[in-house]
Amino acid sequence: MDNPRGRRRLEEYSKQFGTRWGGACPAQSLAGTGRPRSPASAAGTFTPKTRGRFGPSCNATGSAAAATGPAPMAVRESVVMKQYRGITSRSNKLAFILAFAVALLASLAAAGPAAADGWGHRTWQVQVGSESRDQEIQGMAFLPSEIFINERDTITWQANSAEIHTVTFLATGQALQDFNPFSADELQKRGNDYYDGKSYYNSGIMANVDVPGFPSVRSYSLSFPREGDFTYYCLVHGKMMKGTVHVREQGTDYPYNQGDYNRQSREQARSIIRDGQRLDASLAEQASNHKVMAGGDDGVAMVMRFVQPSVTVHVGEKVDFVNNGMGAPHTVTFGNEPKNIFAPSGDPWHFSGGDLSSGILLPGHTFTVKFQATGTFKYICALHDYMGMVGEVHVVD
């Protein structure tokens, strides 16, 4: 039966390989072209049967082939079209598989909320603080600051800065107080590993480095067996650094997964760094040879440096060390650190060298030193020198 569509396709394929529908086979077309033929072909013998790219090639050469002529049209069409249909079928299957895979990946990538794991539980990660690579800028935030979990889930807080922080859930009715560095209840862990929703729980001091003078931990985990909304604080930075844990009924679908929280946290950390850079530039505009900015903070970021740390003055002149931040304390300490770094020592109005310390320099306070001798006098913040908060005063005649 004649197949016009098959005829047209076979003609197209034949054009590519030098034959026409109903024309001579390639072996016959060699005659008279001057191209050499094998001895077997010249003798009119049969060669092994082979197949071309889209159909069978001639299986006879020489006089035998000439006598036989091309294969019947219907046979050639049948063989070629079977092969073509096989190729098309395989192509369609491959295209379907690829389309299905792409659709599946797209649906997974678009999925935001995470389904609850039956009656099991999950462990979530929260970063405590953030910092620039050189530790100059420190962030006052839990990342994320708000997290939604289910009953029996656990949160692990990871120290993410050199600045000290705590993760602290206050007892029912307990008021948030200023940080007391001499209280063991604030410096060390309190409470067990399961939060009861009403008692005092504390991580102890957390930092990602060893902090001189403080016992510190790198992580803190707490499980939540009951529903509720629970607020916690960093005792060091008070109301400026707080977080909330929303605990829902077990089996509730999660509105966000850990990846969502991580992306949010990275963006917030970058925003904190940018805020700290602007704050650093603002402090630099206020500083001079007679005014050193003792760090700074704005409730979002902290600058852990003396801004204009190296100054030059004359004998008899004064230098003011100013802490105009909102929450971070510092010290200005010359010479050896006193045993109690929180208490002032020495005479700042008649300083000719030796040991001198402001003690704790709280936000809104200034420590003034009058220099009575020439020389170079190095100083540090006894709380943050391990982060690079150091400086020097050059006194000349």
PDB file of N, CA, C and O in Angstrom, residues 23-71:
ATOM      1  N   GLY A  23      15.639   4.862  -7.070  1.00  0.00           N
ATOM      2  CA  GLY A  23      16.881   4.936  -7.821  1.00  0.00           C
ATOM      3  C   GLY A  23      17.794   3.788  -7.502  1.00  0.00           C
ATOM      4  O   GLY A  23      17.460   2.890  -6.746  1.00  0.00           O
ATOM      5  N   ALA A  24      18.992   3.820  -8.101  1.00  0.00           N
ATOM      6  CA  ALA A  24      19.971   2.750  -7.878  1.00  0.00           C
ATOM      7  C   ALA A  24      20.533   2.834  -6.491  1.00  0.00           C
ATOM      8  O   ALA A  24      20.620   3.896  -5.888  1.00  0.00           O
ATOM      9  N   CYS A  25      20.980   1.679  -5.985  1.00  0.00           N
ATOM     10  CA  CYS A  25      21.605   1.665  -4.664  1.00  0.00           C
ATOM     11  C   CYS A  25      23.009   2.200  -4.765  1.00  0.00           C
ATOM     12  O   CYS A  25      23.585   2.279  -5.843  1.00  0.00           O
ATOM     13  N   PRO A  26      23.634   2.610  -3.646  1.00  0.00           N
ATOM     14  CA  PRO A  26      24.962   3.207  -3.678  1.00  0.00           C
ATOM     15  C   PRO A  26      25.983   2.324  -4.367  1.00  0.00           C
ATOM     16  O   PRO A  26      26.876   2.826  -5.035  1.00  0.00           O
ATOM     17  N   ALA A  27      25.883   1.002  -4.208  1.00  0.00           N
ATOM     18  CA  ALA A  27      26.890   0.137  -4.831  1.00  0.00           C
ATOM     19  C   ALA A  27      26.832   0.247  -6.340  1.00  0.00           C
ATOM     20  O   ALA A  27      27.866   0.264  -7.012  1.00  0.00           O
ATOM     21  N   GLN A  28      25.628   0.360  -6.887  1.00  0.00           N
ATOM     22  CA  GLN A  28      25.509   0.472  -8.316  1.00  0.00           C
ATOM     23  C   GLN A  28      25.976   1.833  -8.799  1.00  0.00           C
ATOM     24  O   GLN A  28      26.533   1.951  -9.889  1.00  0.00           O
ATOM     25  N   SER A  29      25.764   2.858  -8.005  1.00  0.00           N
ATOM     26  CA  SER A  29      26.138   4.207  -8.445  1.00  0.00           C
ATOM     27  C   SER A  29      27.627   4.384  -8.554  1.00  0.00           C
ATOM     28  O   SER A  29      28.102   5.361  -9.102  1.00  0.00           O
ATOM     29  N   LEU A  30      28.419   3.444  -8.021  1.00  0.00           N
ATOM     30  CA  LEU A  30      29.873   3.553  -8.134  1.00  0.00           C
ATOM     31  C   LEU A  30      30.348   3.306  -9.557  1.00  0.00           C
ATOM     32  O   LEU A  30      31.434   3.737  -9.939  1.00  0.00           O
ATOM     33  N   ALA A  31      29.546   2.568 -10.340  1.00  0.00           N
ATOM     34  CA  ALA A  31      29.977   2.219 -11.687  1.00  0.00           C
ATOM     35  C   ALA A  31      30.143   3.466 -12.536  1.00  0.00           C
ATOM     36  O   ALA A  31      29.279   4.337 -12.564  1.00  0.00           O
ATOM     37  N   GLY A  32      31.278   3.539 -13.218  1.00  0.00           N
ATOM     38  CA  GLY A  32      31.541   4.654 -14.119  1.00  0.00           C
ATOM     39  C   GLY A  32      32.016   5.899 -13.444  1.00  0.00           C
ATOM     40  O   GLY A  32      32.171   6.929 -14.079  1.00  0.00           O
ATOM     41  N   THR A  33      32.238   5.854 -12.129  1.00  0.00           N
ATOM     42  CA  THR A  33      32.696   7.062 -11.427  1.00  0.00           C
ATOM     43  C   THR A  33      34.200   7.103 -11.310  1.00  0.00           C
ATOM     44  O   THR A  33      34.759   8.119 -10.887  1.00  0.00           O
ATOM     45  N   GLY A  34      34.877   5.985 -11.632  1.00  0.00           N
ATOM     46  CA  GLY A  34      36.324   5.968 -11.491  1.00  0.00           C
ATOM     47  C   GLY A  34      36.788   5.583 -10.132  1.00  0.00           C
ATOM     48  O   GLY A  34      37.966   5.504  -9.857  1.00  0.00           O
ATOM     49  N   ARG A  35      35.814   5.377  -9.157  1.00  0.00           N
ATOM     50  CA  ARG A  35      36.213   4.995  -7.808  1.00  0.00           C
ATOM     51  C   ARG A  35      36.533   3.516  -7.801  1.00  0.00           C
ATOM     52  O   ARG A  35      35.820   2.698  -8.370  1.00  0.00           O
ATOM     53  N   PRO A  36      37.607   3.095  -7.133  1.00  0.00           N
ATOM     54  CA  PRO A  36      38.001   1.689  -7.159  1.00  0.00           C
ATOM     55  C   PRO A  36      36.999   0.818  -6.436  1.00  0.00           C
ATOM     56  O   PRO A  36      36.382   1.227  -5.467  1.00  0.00           O
ATOM     57  N   ARG A  37      36.821  -0.407  -6.939  1.00  0.00           N
ATOM     58  CA  ARG A  37      35.966  -1.365  -6.281  1.00  0.00           C
ATOM     59  C   ARG A  37      36.815  -2.542  -5.848  1.00  0.00           C
ATOM     60  O   ARG A  37      37.863  -2.826  -6.403  1.00  0.00           O
ATOM     61  N   SER A  38      36.332  -3.231  -4.839  1.00  0.00           N
ATOM     62  CA  SER A  38      37.087  -4.384  -4.340  1.00  0.00           C
ATOM     63  C   SER A  38      37.040  -5.520  -5.348  1.00  0.00           C
ATOM     64  O   SER A  38      36.123  -5.590  -6.163  1.00  0.00           O
ATOM     65  N   PRO A  39      38.048  -6.415  -5.282  1.00  0.00           N
ATOM     66  CA  PRO A  39      38.026  -7.561  -6.210  1.00  0.00           C
ATOM     67  C   PRO A  39      36.746  -8.352  -6.091  1.00  0.00           C
ATOM     68  O   PRO A  39      36.232  -8.842  -7.093  1.00  0.00           O
ATOM     69  N   ALA A  40      36.235  -8.518  -4.895  1.00  0.00           N
ATOM     70  CA  ALA A  40      35.005  -9.287  -4.739  1.00  0.00           C
ATOM     71  C   ALA A  40      33.859  -8.636  -5.457  1.00  0.00           C
ATOM     72  O   ALA A  40      33.030  -9.291  -6.096  1.00  0.00           O
ATOM     73  N   SER A  41      33.768  -7.304  -5.371  1.00  0.00           N
ATOM     74  CA  SER A  41      32.687  -6.598  -6.038  1.00  0.00           C
ATOM     75  C   SER A  41      32.817  -6.731  -7.549  1.00  0.00           C
ATOM     76  O   SER A  41      31.834  -6.902  -8.262  1.00  0.00           O
ATOM     77  N   ALA A  42      34.055  -6.631  -8.050  1.00  0.00           N
ATOM     78  CA  ALA A  42      34.270  -6.749  -9.488  1.00  0.00           C
ATOM     79  C   ALA A  42      33.883  -8.129  -9.994  1.00  0.00           C
ATOM     80  O   ALA A  42      33.429  -8.290 -11.124  1.00  0.00           O
ATOM     81  N   ALA A  43      34.028  -9.131  -9.150  1.00  0.00           N
ATOM     82  CA  ALA A  43      33.691 -10.497  -9.565  1.00  0.00           C
ATOM     83  C   ALA A  43      32.221 -10.783  -9.452  1.00  0.00           C
ATOM     84  O   ALA A  43      31.761 -11.860  -9.816  1.00  0.00           O
ATOM     85  N   GLY A  44      31.480  -9.846  -8.911  1.00  0.00           N
ATOM     86  CA  GLY A  44      30.037 -10.037  -8.806  1.00  0.00           C
ATOM     87  C   GLY A  44      29.627 -10.923  -7.659  1.00  0.00           C
ATOM     88  O   GLY A  44      28.559 -11.516  -7.710  1.00  0.00           O
ATOM     89  N   THR A  45      30.457 -10.997  -6.575  1.00  0.00           N
ATOM     90  CA  THR A  45      30.121 -11.828  -5.421  1.00  0.00           C
ATOM     91  C   THR A  45      29.346 -11.001  -4.416  1.00  0.00           C
ATOM     92  O   THR A  45      29.309  -9.768  -4.455  1.00  0.00           O
ATOM     93  N   PHE A  46      28.732 -11.723  -3.454  1.00  0.00           N
ATOM     94  CA  PHE A  46      27.957 -11.049  -2.400  1.00  0.00           C
ATOM     95  C   PHE A  46      28.864 -10.673  -1.231  1.00  0.00           C
ATOM     96  O   PHE A  46      29.757 -11.433  -0.857  1.00  0.00           O
ATOM     97  N   THR A  47      28.642  -9.495  -0.646  1.00  0.00           N
ATOM     98  CA  THR A  47      29.362  -9.052   0.555  1.00  0.00           C
ATOM     99  C   THR A  47      28.431  -9.169   1.738  1.00  0.00           C
ATOM    100  O   THR A  47      27.212  -9.217   1.586  1.00  0.00           O
ATOM    101  N   PRO A  48      28.981  -9.187   2.992  1.00  0.00           N
ATOM    102  CA  PRO A  48      28.110  -9.291   4.179  1.00  0.00           C
ATOM    103  C   PRO A  48      27.089  -8.170   4.202  1.00  0.00           C
ATOM    104  O   PRO A  48      27.376  -7.027   3.862  1.00  0.00           O
ATOM    105  N   LYS A  49      25.905  -8.508   4.662  1.00  0.00           N
ATOM    106  CA  LYS A  49      24.811  -7.535   4.696  1.00  0.00           C
ATOM    107  C   LYS A  49      25.059  -6.482   5.766  1.00  0.00           C
ATOM    108  O   LYS A  49      25.420  -6.799   6.893  1.00  0.00           O
ATOM    109  N   THR A  50      24.883  -5.221   5.434  1.00  0.00           N
ATOM    110  CA  THR A  50      25.065  -4.123   6.383  1.00  0.00           C
ATOM    111  C   THR A  50      23.844  -3.235   6.351  1.00  0.00           C
ATOM    112  O   THR A  50      23.012  -3.305   5.450  1.00  0.00           O
ATOM    113  N   ARG A  51      23.765  -2.339   7.373  1.00  0.00           N
ATOM    114  CA  ARG A  51      22.648  -1.406   7.446  1.00  0.00           C
ATOM    115  C   ARG A  51      23.182   0.006   7.433  1.00  0.00           C
ATOM    116  O   ARG A  51      24.185   0.313   8.063  1.00  0.00           O
ATOM    117  N   GLY A  52      22.498   0.867   6.697  1.00  0.00           N
ATOM    118  CA  GLY A  52      22.857   2.272   6.707  1.00  0.00           C
ATOM    119  C   GLY A  52      22.258   2.969   7.902  1.00  0.00           C
ATOM    120  O   GLY A  52      21.619   2.358   8.751  1.00  0.00           O
ATOM    121  N   ARG A  53      22.415   4.300   7.977  1.00  0.00           N
ATOM    122  CA  ARG A  53      21.938   5.060   9.125  1.00  0.00           C
ATOM    123  C   ARG A  53      20.431   5.000   9.247  1.00  0.00           C
ATOM    124  O   ARG A  53      19.886   4.919  10.333  1.00  0.00           O
ATOM    125  N   PHE A  54      19.719   5.048   8.099  1.00  0.00           N
ATOM    126  CA  PHE A  54      18.258   5.061   8.142  1.00  0.00           C
ATOM    127  C   PHE A  54      17.652   3.891   7.400  1.00  0.00           C
ATOM    128  O   PHE A  54      16.462   3.867   7.139  1.00  0.00           O
ATOM    129  N   GLY A  55      18.438   2.893   6.986  1.00  0.00           N
ATOM    130  CA  GLY A  55      17.844   1.773   6.274  1.00  0.00           C
ATOM    131  C   GLY A  55      18.884   0.791   5.833  1.00  0.00           C
ATOM    132  O   GLY A  55      20.080   1.023   5.995  1.00  0.00           O
ATOM    133  N   PRO A  56      18.474  -0.346   5.269  1.00  0.00           N
ATOM    134  CA  PRO A  56      19.432  -1.370   4.857  1.00  0.00           C
ATOM    135  C   PRO A  56      20.194  -0.937   3.621  1.00  0.00           C
ATOM    136  O   PRO A  56      19.644  -0.308   2.724  1.00  0.00           O
ATOM    137  N   SER A  57      21.486  -1.241   3.570  1.00  0.00           N
ATOM    138  CA  SER A  57      22.275  -1.000   2.364  1.00  0.00           C
ATOM    139  C   SER A  57      22.157  -2.206   1.462  1.00  0.00           C
ATOM    140  O   SER A  57      21.645  -3.239   1.858  1.00  0.00           O
ATOM    141  N   CYS A  58      22.615  -2.083   0.230  1.00  0.00           N
ATOM    142  CA  CYS A  58      22.557  -3.206  -0.693  1.00  0.00           C
ATOM    143  C   CYS A  58      23.418  -4.339  -0.172  1.00  0.00           C
ATOM    144  O   CYS A  58      24.495  -4.105   0.380  1.00  0.00           O
ATOM    145  N   ASN A  59      22.984  -5.567  -0.382  1.00  0.00           N
ATOM    146  CA  ASN A  59      23.784  -6.699   0.051  1.00  0.00           C
ATOM    147  C   ASN A  59      24.371  -7.439  -1.145  1.00  0.00           C
ATOM    148  O   ASN A  59      24.872  -8.540  -1.013  1.00  0.00           O
ATOM    149  N   ALA A  60      24.299  -6.815  -2.350  1.00  0.00           N
ATOM    150  CA  ALA A  60      24.933  -7.426  -3.526  1.00  0.00           C
ATOM    151  C   ALA A  60      25.686  -6.358  -4.278  1.00  0.00           C
ATOM    152  O   ALA A  60      25.299  -5.193  -4.287  1.00  0.00           O
ATOM    153  N   THR A  61      26.781  -6.732  -4.884  1.00  0.00           N
ATOM    154  CA  THR A  61      27.580  -5.780  -5.645  1.00  0.00           C
ATOM    155  C   THR A  61      27.861  -6.367  -7.009  1.00  0.00           C
ATOM    156  O   THR A  61      27.669  -7.557  -7.266  1.00  0.00           O
ATOM    157  N   GLY A  62      28.407  -5.549  -7.878  1.00  0.00           N
ATOM    158  CA  GLY A  62      28.812  -6.019  -9.197  1.00  0.00           C
ATOM    159  C   GLY A  62      27.632  -6.408 -10.038  1.00  0.00           C
ATOM    160  O   GLY A  62      26.534  -5.872  -9.949  1.00  0.00           O
ATOM    161  N   SER A  63      27.876  -7.405 -10.884  1.00  0.00           N
ATOM    162  CA  SER A  63      26.851  -7.814 -11.834  1.00  0.00           C
ATOM    163  C   SER A  63      25.639  -8.402 -11.159  1.00  0.00           C
ATOM    164  O   SER A  63      24.511  -8.271 -11.624  1.00  0.00           O
ATOM    165  N   ALA A  64      25.868  -9.062 -10.000  1.00  0.00           N
ATOM    166  CA  ALA A  64      24.726  -9.628  -9.276  1.00  0.00           C
ATOM    167  C   ALA A  64      23.788  -8.545  -8.814  1.00  0.00           C
ATOM    168  O   ALA A  64      22.569  -8.653  -8.904  1.00  0.00           O
ATOM    169  N   ALA A  65      24.398  -7.465  -8.331  1.00  0.00           N
ATOM    170  CA  ALA A  65      23.569  -6.354  -7.876  1.00  0.00           C
ATOM    171  C   ALA A  65      22.832  -5.718  -9.025  1.00  0.00           C
ATOM    172  O   ALA A  65      21.664  -5.342  -8.926  1.00  0.00           O
ATOM    173  N   ALA A  66      23.526  -5.573 -10.130  1.00  0.00           N
ATOM    174  CA  ALA A  66      22.883  -4.948 -11.283  1.00  0.00           C
ATOM    175  C   ALA A  66      21.723  -5.777 -11.766  1.00  0.00           C
ATOM    176  O   ALA A  66      20.691  -5.247 -12.199  1.00  0.00           O
ATOM    177  N   ALA A  67      21.902  -7.119 -11.715  1.00  0.00           N
ATOM    178  CA  ALA A  67      20.815  -7.973 -12.159  1.00  0.00           C
ATOM    179  C   ALA A  67      19.637  -7.925 -11.205  1.00  0.00           C
ATOM    180  O   ALA A  67      18.479  -8.002 -11.606  1.00  0.00           O
ATOM    181  N   THR A  68      19.963  -7.842  -9.941  1.00  0.00           N
ATOM    182  CA  THR A  68      18.894  -7.866  -8.951  1.00  0.00           C
ATOM    183  C   THR A  68      18.122  -6.555  -8.917  1.00  0.00           C
ATOM    184  O   THR A  68      16.908  -6.517  -8.787  1.00  0.00           O
ATOM    185  N   GLY A  69      18.902  -5.414  -9.002  1.00  0.00           N
ATOM    186  CA  GLY A  69      18.252  -4.103  -8.948  1.00  0.00           C
ATOM    187  C   GLY A  69      17.952  -3.703  -7.528  1.00  0.00           C
ATOM    188  O   GLY A  69      18.244  -4.436  -6.588  1.00  0.00           O
ATOM    189  N   PRO A  70      17.367  -2.550  -7.357  1.00  0.00           N
ATOM    190  CA  PRO A  70      17.062  -2.077  -6.009  1.00  0.00           C
ATOM    191  C   PRO A  70      15.974  -2.896  -5.365  1.00  0.00           C
ATOM    192  O   PRO A  70      15.182  -3.542  -6.039  1.00  0.00           O
ATOM    193  N   ALA A  71      15.950  -2.878  -4.031  1.00  0.00           N
ATOM    194  CA  ALA A  71      14.922  -3.600  -3.296  1.00  0.00           C
ATOM    195  C   ALA A  71      13.565  -3.036  -3.634  1.00  0.00           C
ATOM    196  O   ALA A  71      13.431  -1.853  -3.960  1.00  0.00           O
TER     197      ALA A  71
END
